[in-house]
């Protein structure tokens, strides 16, 4: 079977600037995500970061990516518009996109969904319980009834997104809010999954259930087709009199 080619993208700034984050992700969270995905024999994984030429997302790399995962927070505005457009075109052609945590505010997520994607937040280290409300969905296989994260940043409603094609996790937050924490959409031929856990000061990407969800999401989001955009003029299949033809009798 052909392997699913994954590119794990990370802005990789907190991991170089914030002591707390360096302790949790000394090699950057992209390497932690890449390492656990690489354990799946069906996956072939590479990483890309903001500081690389074209943010590591050249035409060639995207053309050889089946599923792209995206983590960003501090530097959404530094991502070049031409790269965002390139990723968007590739998703519409059929590439899968997994959007993690604070990437809710990334240019690419907002461009594909067409809304502000803003939300309510608070960072005091409270408990979150993500309820699996679609136990039959491919992304929730092996997860059980819920995922409990002892300390997380609170993300709360209203989350300014278009209604998901499928909502698979709803979070309860200790402080009283709720949040749509696992959302699926299709745009063009591509599949998009937003998953809210992943605040940089907590070791969330080491959580086995979180890793399982991202693993499942990659398998779900891999392309079924890749169809470049075209808008062709088409000849009729049946015989039709062309009323613009001067010789046609009307
Ligand atoms: Zn955060």
PDB file of C-alpha atoms and ligand atoms in Angstrom:
ATOM      1  CA  UNK A   1       0.000   0.000   0.000  1.00  0.00           C
ATOM      2  CA  UNK A   2       1.185   3.499  -0.827  1.00  0.00           C
ATOM      3  CA  UNK A   3       2.253   5.371   2.315  1.00  0.00           C
ATOM      4  CA  UNK A   4       0.453   8.524   3.398  1.00  0.00           C
ATOM      5  CA  UNK A   5       2.919  11.402   3.072  1.00  0.00           C
ATOM      6  CA  UNK A   6       2.575  13.843   5.959  1.00  0.00           C
ATOM      7  CA  UNK A   7       4.147  17.255   6.444  1.00  0.00           C
ATOM      8  CA  UNK A   8       4.066  18.482  10.065  1.00  0.00           C
ATOM      9  CA  UNK A   9       4.255  22.284  10.022  1.00  0.00           C
ATOM     10  CA  UNK A  10       5.130  24.364  13.075  1.00  0.00           C
ATOM     11  CA  UNK A  11       5.982  28.042  13.489  1.00  0.00           C
ATOM     12  CA  UNK A  12       8.537  26.854  16.114  1.00  0.00           C
ATOM     13  CA  UNK A  13       8.956  30.156  17.940  1.00  0.00           C
ATOM     14  CA  UNK A  14       7.817  29.454  21.519  1.00  0.00           C
ATOM     15  CA  UNK A  15      10.212  26.497  21.573  1.00  0.00           C
ATOM     16  CA  UNK A  16      13.136  28.859  21.064  1.00  0.00           C
ATOM     17  CA  UNK A  17      12.030  31.762  23.250  1.00  0.00           C
ATOM     18  CA  UNK A  18      10.040  30.518  26.242  1.00  0.00           C
ATOM     19  CA  UNK A  19      11.859  28.565  28.953  1.00  0.00           C
ATOM     20  CA  UNK A  20       8.686  26.762  30.011  1.00  0.00           C
ATOM     21  CA  UNK A  21       8.064  25.537  26.456  1.00  0.00           C
ATOM     22  CA  UNK A  22      11.714  24.598  25.799  1.00  0.00           C
ATOM     23  CA  UNK A  23      11.546  22.239  28.802  1.00  0.00           C
ATOM     24  CA  UNK A  24       8.519  20.433  27.390  1.00  0.00           C
ATOM     25  CA  UNK A  25       9.484  20.511  23.689  1.00  0.00           C
ATOM     26  CA  UNK A  26      13.291  20.912  23.514  1.00  0.00           C
ATOM     27  CA  UNK A  27      13.300  19.867  19.845  1.00  0.00           C
ATOM     28  CA  UNK A  28      10.083  21.665  18.972  1.00  0.00           C
ATOM     29  CA  UNK A  29       6.579  20.242  19.044  1.00  0.00           C
ATOM     30  CA  UNK A  30       6.809  19.400  15.323  1.00  0.00           C
ATOM     31  CA  UNK A  31       9.382  16.730  16.195  1.00  0.00           C
ATOM     32  CA  UNK A  32       7.166  15.260  18.917  1.00  0.00           C
ATOM     33  CA  UNK A  33       4.208  15.128  16.505  1.00  0.00           C
ATOM     34  CA  UNK A  34       6.420  13.745  13.737  1.00  0.00           C
ATOM     35  CA  UNK A  35       7.850  11.069  16.069  1.00  0.00           C
ATOM     36  CA  UNK A  36       4.537   9.643  17.146  1.00  0.00           C
ATOM     37  CA  UNK A  37       3.109   9.731  13.611  1.00  0.00           C
ATOM     38  CA  UNK A  38       6.263   7.988  12.319  1.00  0.00           C
ATOM     39  CA  UNK A  39       5.459   4.974  14.483  1.00  0.00           C
ATOM     40  CA  UNK A  40       2.607   4.218  12.085  1.00  0.00           C
ATOM     41  CA  UNK A  41       4.096   2.046   9.306  1.00  0.00           C
ATOM     42  CA  UNK A  42       1.575   3.473   6.826  1.00  0.00           C
ATOM     43  CA  UNK A  43       2.926   7.007   7.257  1.00  0.00           C
ATOM     44  CA  UNK A  44       5.920   8.807   5.809  1.00  0.00           C
ATOM     45  CA  UNK A  45       6.539  12.004   7.794  1.00  0.00           C
ATOM     46  CA  UNK A  46       8.568  15.167   7.252  1.00  0.00           C
ATOM     47  CA  UNK A  47       8.553  18.469   9.130  1.00  0.00           C
ATOM     48  CA  UNK A  48       8.545  22.089   7.964  1.00  0.00           C
ATOM     49  CA  UNK A  49       8.944  25.330   9.908  1.00  0.00           C
ATOM     50  CA  UNK A  50       8.307  29.053   9.452  1.00  0.00           C
ATOM     51  CA  UNK A  51      12.017  29.979   9.265  1.00  0.00           C
ATOM     52  CA  UNK A  52      12.729  27.755   6.247  1.00  0.00           C
ATOM     53  CA  UNK A  53      12.655  29.176   2.699  1.00  0.00           C
ATOM     54  CA  UNK A  54       8.982  29.467   1.662  1.00  0.00           C
ATOM     55  CA  UNK A  55       8.259  28.215   5.222  1.00  0.00           C
ATOM     56  CA  UNK A  56       9.266  24.752   4.063  1.00  0.00           C
ATOM     57  CA  UNK A  57       6.144  24.570   1.909  1.00  0.00           C
ATOM     58  CA  UNK A  58       7.443  24.780  -1.649  1.00  0.00           C
ATOM     59  CA  UNK A  59       5.361  23.669  -4.648  1.00  0.00           C
ATOM     60  CA  UNK A  60       7.384  20.476  -4.714  1.00  0.00           C
ATOM     61  CA  UNK A  61       6.887  19.646  -1.023  1.00  0.00           C
ATOM     62  CA  UNK A  62       3.158  20.414  -1.104  1.00  0.00           C
ATOM     63  CA  UNK A  63       2.818  18.422  -4.326  1.00  0.00           C
ATOM     64  CA  UNK A  64       4.226  15.460  -2.406  1.00  0.00           C
ATOM     65  CA  UNK A  65       2.128  15.978   0.730  1.00  0.00           C
ATOM     66  CA  UNK A  66      -1.087  14.037   1.306  1.00  0.00           C
ATOM     67  CA  UNK A  67      -1.867  15.522   4.715  1.00  0.00           C
ATOM     68  CA  UNK A  68      -0.512  18.726   6.269  1.00  0.00           C
ATOM     69  CA  UNK A  69      -0.712  19.370  10.027  1.00  0.00           C
ATOM     70  CA  UNK A  70      -0.473  22.997  11.200  1.00  0.00           C
ATOM     71  CA  UNK A  71       0.476  24.534  14.575  1.00  0.00           C
ATOM     72  CA  UNK A  72       0.917  28.308  14.821  1.00  0.00           C
ATOM     73  CA  UNK A  73       0.302  31.002  17.411  1.00  0.00           C
ATOM     74  CA  UNK A  74       2.608  33.999  17.620  1.00  0.00           C
ATOM     75  CA  UNK A  75       3.472  34.460  13.986  1.00  0.00           C
ATOM     76  CA  UNK A  76       0.317  33.959  11.920  1.00  0.00           C
ATOM     77  CA  UNK A  77       0.977  37.303  10.221  1.00  0.00           C
ATOM     78  CA  UNK A  78       4.509  36.272   9.225  1.00  0.00           C
ATOM     79  CA  UNK A  79       3.203  33.463   7.027  1.00  0.00           C
ATOM     80  CA  UNK A  80       3.439  34.748   3.463  1.00  0.00           C
ATOM     81  CA  UNK A  81       0.153  35.147   1.603  1.00  0.00           C
ATOM     82  CA  UNK A  82       1.528  33.365  -1.457  1.00  0.00           C
ATOM     83  CA  UNK A  83       2.286  30.279   0.665  1.00  0.00           C
ATOM     84  CA  UNK A  84      -1.192  30.422   2.214  1.00  0.00           C
ATOM     85  CA  UNK A  85      -2.708  30.569  -1.283  1.00  0.00           C
ATOM     86  CA  UNK A  86      -0.576  27.607  -2.377  1.00  0.00           C
ATOM     87  CA  UNK A  87      -1.742  25.514   0.601  1.00  0.00           C
ATOM     88  CA  UNK A  88      -5.348  26.535  -0.021  1.00  0.00           C
ATOM     89  CA  UNK A  89      -5.182  25.462  -3.674  1.00  0.00           C
ATOM     90  CA  UNK A  90      -3.681  22.124  -2.635  1.00  0.00           C
ATOM     91  CA  UNK A  91      -6.458  21.516  -0.057  1.00  0.00           C
ATOM     92  CA  UNK A  92      -9.118  22.314  -2.664  1.00  0.00           C
ATOM     93  CA  UNK A  93      -7.419  19.779  -4.951  1.00  0.00           C
ATOM     94  CA  UNK A  94      -7.692  17.079  -2.284  1.00  0.00           C
ATOM     95  CA  UNK A  95      -4.896  17.359   0.313  1.00  0.00           C
ATOM     96  CA  UNK A  96      -5.951  16.857   3.940  1.00  0.00           C
ATOM     97  CA  UNK A  97      -5.358  19.581   6.564  1.00  0.00           C
ATOM     98  CA  UNK A  98      -5.213  19.061  10.344  1.00  0.00           C
ATOM     99  CA  UNK A  99      -5.406  22.371  12.221  1.00  0.00           C
ATOM    100  CA  UNK A 100      -4.177  22.259  15.813  1.00  0.00           C
ATOM    101  CA  UNK A 101      -4.992  24.476  18.801  1.00  0.00           C
ATOM    102  CA  UNK A 102      -4.078  28.174  18.280  1.00  0.00           C
ATOM    103  CA  UNK A 103      -3.920  27.629  14.522  1.00  0.00           C
ATOM    104  CA  UNK A 104      -7.653  28.409  14.723  1.00  0.00           C
ATOM    105  CA  UNK A 105      -6.444  31.947  13.968  1.00  0.00           C
ATOM    106  CA  UNK A 106      -4.025  30.985  11.190  1.00  0.00           C
ATOM    107  CA  UNK A 107      -4.390  32.597   7.792  1.00  0.00           C
ATOM    108  CA  UNK A 108      -4.914  29.236   6.092  1.00  0.00           C
ATOM    109  CA  UNK A 109      -7.759  28.103   8.391  1.00  0.00           C
ATOM    110  CA  UNK A 110      -9.550  31.441   8.113  1.00  0.00           C
ATOM    111  CA  UNK A 111      -9.072  31.514   4.328  1.00  0.00           C
ATOM    112  CA  UNK A 112     -10.534  28.040   3.870  1.00  0.00           C
ATOM    113  CA  UNK A 113     -13.469  28.502   6.234  1.00  0.00           C
ATOM    114  CA  UNK A 114     -14.272  32.113   5.347  1.00  0.00           C
ATOM    115  CA  UNK A 115     -15.064  33.283   8.902  1.00  0.00           C
ATOM    116  CA  UNK A 116     -12.999  34.961  11.636  1.00  0.00           C
ATOM    117  CA  UNK A 117     -12.473  31.716  13.619  1.00  0.00           C
ATOM    118  CA  UNK A 118     -12.186  33.736  16.834  1.00  0.00           C
ATOM    119  CA  UNK A 119     -13.051  32.272  20.237  1.00  0.00           C
ATOM    120  CA  UNK A 120     -12.992  32.964  23.968  1.00  0.00           C
ATOM    121  CA  UNK A 121      -9.837  31.984  25.907  1.00  0.00           C
ATOM    122  CA  UNK A 122      -8.294  31.988  29.390  1.00  0.00           C
ATOM    123  CA  UNK A 123      -4.967  30.565  30.518  1.00  0.00           C
ATOM    124  CA  UNK A 124      -5.142  29.504  34.169  1.00  0.00           C
ATOM    125  CA  UNK A 125      -4.464  25.778  33.793  1.00  0.00           C
ATOM    126  CA  UNK A 126      -7.915  24.277  34.208  1.00  0.00           C
ATOM    127  CA  UNK A 127      -9.289  20.829  33.510  1.00  0.00           C
ATOM    128  CA  UNK A 128     -10.888  20.013  30.170  1.00  0.00           C
ATOM    129  CA  UNK A 129     -12.933  16.976  29.241  1.00  0.00           C
ATOM    130  CA  UNK A 130     -13.432  16.355  25.519  1.00  0.00           C
ATOM    131  CA  UNK A 131     -16.572  14.283  24.992  1.00  0.00           C
ATOM    132  CA  UNK A 132     -16.525  11.890  22.066  1.00  0.00           C
ATOM    133  CA  UNK A 133     -19.979  12.462  20.593  1.00  0.00           C
ATOM    134  CA  UNK A 134     -19.407  10.417  17.405  1.00  0.00           C
ATOM    135  CA  UNK A 135     -18.056   7.029  18.546  1.00  0.00           C
ATOM    136  CA  UNK A 136     -18.605   5.605  15.050  1.00  0.00           C
ATOM    137  CA  UNK A 137     -16.452   8.225  13.313  1.00  0.00           C
ATOM    138  CA  UNK A 138     -13.036   7.126  11.967  1.00  0.00           C
ATOM    139  CA  UNK A 139     -11.259   9.854  13.977  1.00  0.00           C
ATOM    140  CA  UNK A 140     -12.647   8.720  17.358  1.00  0.00           C
ATOM    141  CA  UNK A 141     -11.766   5.014  17.018  1.00  0.00           C
ATOM    142  CA  UNK A 142     -10.012   3.720  20.153  1.00  0.00           C
ATOM    143  CA  UNK A 143     -10.663   6.897  22.125  1.00  0.00           C
ATOM    144  CA  UNK A 144     -13.447   5.814  24.476  1.00  0.00           C
ATOM    145  CA  UNK A 145     -16.118   8.059  25.901  1.00  0.00           C
ATOM    146  CA  UNK A 146     -13.939  11.081  26.601  1.00  0.00           C
ATOM    147  CA  UNK A 147     -10.416  12.502  26.839  1.00  0.00           C
ATOM    148  CA  UNK A 148      -9.483  14.235  30.073  1.00  0.00           C
ATOM    149  CA  UNK A 149      -6.728  16.855  30.103  1.00  0.00           C
ATOM    150  CA  UNK A 150      -5.806  17.800  33.686  1.00  0.00           C
ATOM    151  CA  UNK A 151      -4.524  21.282  32.818  1.00  0.00           C
ATOM    152  CA  UNK A 152      -5.168  23.197  29.646  1.00  0.00           C
ATOM    153  CA  UNK A 153      -5.819  26.639  28.313  1.00  0.00           C
ATOM    154  CA  UNK A 154      -9.569  27.267  28.121  1.00  0.00           C
ATOM    155  CA  UNK A 155     -11.041  27.719  24.656  1.00  0.00           C
ATOM    156  CA  UNK A 156     -14.741  28.570  24.807  1.00  0.00           C
ATOM    157  CA  UNK A 157     -17.757  29.392  22.666  1.00  0.00           C
ATOM    158  CA  UNK A 158     -18.622  31.202  20.658  1.00  0.00           C
ATOM    159  CA  UNK A 159     -16.155  29.777  18.197  1.00  0.00           C
ATOM    160  CA  UNK A 160     -16.724  31.768  15.002  1.00  0.00           C
ATOM    161  CA  UNK A 161     -16.642  28.928  12.473  1.00  0.00           C
ATOM    162  CA  UNK A 162     -19.106  27.736   9.842  1.00  0.00           C
ATOM    163  CA  UNK A 163     -21.213  24.898  11.244  1.00  0.00           C
ATOM    164  CA  UNK A 164     -18.985  21.798  10.924  1.00  0.00           C
ATOM    165  CA  UNK A 165     -19.997  19.090   8.453  1.00  0.00           C
ATOM    166  CA  UNK A 166     -19.438  16.776  11.414  1.00  0.00           C
ATOM    167  CA  UNK A 167     -18.821  17.742  15.039  1.00  0.00           C
ATOM    168  CA  UNK A 168     -17.057  14.878  16.816  1.00  0.00           C
ATOM    169  CA  UNK A 169     -15.780  16.329  20.126  1.00  0.00           C
ATOM    170  CA  UNK A 170     -17.443  18.796  22.488  1.00  0.00           C
ATOM    171  CA  UNK A 171     -15.412  20.040  25.441  1.00  0.00           C
ATOM    172  CA  UNK A 172     -16.501  20.749  28.981  1.00  0.00           C
ATOM    173  CA  UNK A 173     -14.250  23.262  30.712  1.00  0.00           C
ATOM    174  CA  UNK A 174     -13.793  23.464  34.473  1.00  0.00           C
ATOM    175  CA  UNK A 175     -14.620  27.169  34.501  1.00  0.00           C
ATOM    176  CA  UNK A 176     -18.075  26.607  32.997  1.00  0.00           C
ATOM    177  CA  UNK A 177     -17.650  27.076  29.243  1.00  0.00           C
ATOM    178  CA  UNK A 178     -18.179  24.571  26.452  1.00  0.00           C
ATOM    179  CA  UNK A 179     -16.311  24.342  23.148  1.00  0.00           C
ATOM    180  CA  UNK A 180     -16.580  22.558  19.792  1.00  0.00           C
ATOM    181  CA  UNK A 181     -13.142  20.960  20.081  1.00  0.00           C
ATOM    182  CA  UNK A 182     -13.155  18.465  17.191  1.00  0.00           C
ATOM    183  CA  UNK A 183     -14.681  19.644  13.911  1.00  0.00           C
ATOM    184  CA  UNK A 184     -14.656  18.203  10.373  1.00  0.00           C
ATOM    185  CA  UNK A 185     -15.260  19.985   7.091  1.00  0.00           C
ATOM    186  CA  UNK A 186     -14.758  19.385   3.383  1.00  0.00           C
ATOM    187  CA  UNK A 187     -13.563  22.197   1.143  1.00  0.00           C
ATOM    188  CA  UNK A 188     -13.283  21.338  -2.537  1.00  0.00           C
ATOM    189  CA  UNK A 189     -11.902  17.796  -2.624  1.00  0.00           C
ATOM    190  CA  UNK A 190      -9.957  18.219   0.643  1.00  0.00           C
ATOM    191  CA  UNK A 191     -10.832  17.271   4.179  1.00  0.00           C
ATOM    192  CA  UNK A 192     -10.128  19.585   7.129  1.00  0.00           C
ATOM    193  CA  UNK A 193     -10.059  18.641  10.825  1.00  0.00           C
ATOM    194  CA  UNK A 194      -9.740  21.183  13.630  1.00  0.00           C
ATOM    195  CA  UNK A 195      -8.632  19.813  17.015  1.00  0.00           C
ATOM    196  CA  UNK A 196      -8.316  22.278  19.903  1.00  0.00           C
ATOM    197  CA  UNK A 197      -5.893  20.682  22.452  1.00  0.00           C
ATOM    198  CA  UNK A 198      -2.233  21.643  22.146  1.00  0.00           C
ATOM    199  CA  UNK A 199      -1.346  24.679  24.271  1.00  0.00           C
ATOM    200  CA  UNK A 200       2.450  25.004  24.268  1.00  0.00           C
ATOM    201  CA  UNK A 201       3.025  25.149  28.036  1.00  0.00           C
ATOM    202  CA  UNK A 202       1.413  21.748  28.713  1.00  0.00           C
ATOM    203  CA  UNK A 203       2.722  18.355  27.498  1.00  0.00           C
ATOM    204  CA  UNK A 204      -0.449  17.658  25.528  1.00  0.00           C
ATOM    205  CA  UNK A 205       1.176  16.161  22.426  1.00  0.00           C
ATOM    206  CA  UNK A 206       2.661  13.412  24.646  1.00  0.00           C
ATOM    207  CA  UNK A 207      -0.868  12.304  25.664  1.00  0.00           C
ATOM    208  CA  UNK A 208      -1.585   8.944  24.033  1.00  0.00           C
ATOM    209  CA  UNK A 209      -5.242   9.670  23.371  1.00  0.00           C
ATOM    210  CA  UNK A 210      -4.358  12.990  21.716  1.00  0.00           C
ATOM    211  CA  UNK A 211      -1.761  11.175  19.604  1.00  0.00           C
ATOM    212  CA  UNK A 212      -4.385   8.580  18.646  1.00  0.00           C
ATOM    213  CA  UNK A 213      -6.836  11.272  17.513  1.00  0.00           C
ATOM    214  CA  UNK A 214      -4.190  12.974  15.335  1.00  0.00           C
ATOM    215  CA  UNK A 215      -3.144   9.591  13.921  1.00  0.00           C
ATOM    216  CA  UNK A 216      -6.764   8.738  13.078  1.00  0.00           C
ATOM    217  CA  UNK A 217      -7.341  12.230  11.669  1.00  0.00           C
ATOM    218  CA  UNK A 218      -4.432  11.865   9.247  1.00  0.00           C
ATOM    219  CA  UNK A 219      -5.864   8.571   7.958  1.00  0.00           C
ATOM    220  CA  UNK A 220      -9.311  10.142   7.611  1.00  0.00           C
ATOM    221  CA  UNK A 221      -8.010  13.275   5.830  1.00  0.00           C
ATOM    222  CA  UNK A 222      -5.759  11.611   3.262  1.00  0.00           C
ATOM    223  CA  UNK A 223      -6.780  12.398  -0.322  1.00  0.00           C
ATOM    224  CA  UNK A 224      -9.360  10.250  -2.053  1.00  0.00           C
ATOM    225  CA  UNK A 225      -8.739  12.177  -5.288  1.00  0.00           C
ATOM    226  CA  UNK A 226      -6.404  14.965  -6.364  1.00  0.00           C
ATOM    227  CA  UNK A 227      -8.130  17.136  -8.958  1.00  0.00           C
ATOM    228  CA  UNK A 228      -6.500  20.417 -10.020  1.00  0.00           C
ATOM    229  CA  UNK A 229      -8.952  23.237 -10.634  1.00  0.00           C
ATOM    230  CA  UNK A 230     -10.253  23.707 -14.171  1.00  0.00           C
ATOM    231  CA  UNK A 231     -13.315  25.389 -15.623  1.00  0.00           C
ATOM    232  CA  UNK A 232     -13.626  23.930 -19.143  1.00  0.00           C
ATOM    233  CA  UNK A 233     -15.976  24.750 -21.987  1.00  0.00           C
ATOM    234  CA  UNK A 234     -17.715  21.448 -22.755  1.00  0.00           C
ATOM    235  CA  UNK A 235     -19.284  20.076 -25.932  1.00  0.00           C
ATOM    236  CA  UNK A 236     -22.795  18.593 -25.546  1.00  0.00           C
ATOM    237  CA  UNK A 237     -23.022  14.821 -25.188  1.00  0.00           C
ATOM    238  CA  UNK A 238     -26.423  14.711 -26.946  1.00  0.00           C
ATOM    239  CA  UNK A 239     -27.185  16.325 -30.318  1.00  0.00           C
ATOM    240  CA  UNK A 240     -28.336  19.867 -29.607  1.00  0.00           C
ATOM    241  CA  UNK A 241     -29.123  22.661 -32.042  1.00  0.00           C
ATOM    242  CA  UNK A 242     -26.913  25.616 -31.244  1.00  0.00           C
ATOM    243  CA  UNK A 243     -29.181  28.670 -31.381  1.00  0.00           C
ATOM    244  CA  UNK A 244     -26.138  30.876 -31.931  1.00  0.00           C
ATOM    245  CA  UNK A 245     -25.330  29.004 -35.137  1.00  0.00           C
ATOM    246  CA  UNK A 246     -26.447  31.204 -38.095  1.00  0.00           C
ATOM    247  CA  UNK A 247     -27.634  28.193 -40.135  1.00  0.00           C
ATOM    248  CA  UNK A 248     -29.806  26.833 -37.352  1.00  0.00           C
ATOM    249  CA  UNK A 249     -33.579  26.988 -38.043  1.00  0.00           C
ATOM    250  CA  UNK A 250     -35.453  28.032 -34.954  1.00  0.00           C
TER     251      UNK A 250
HETATM  252 ZN1  LIG B   1      -2.589  28.222  23.542  1.00  0.00          ZN
END
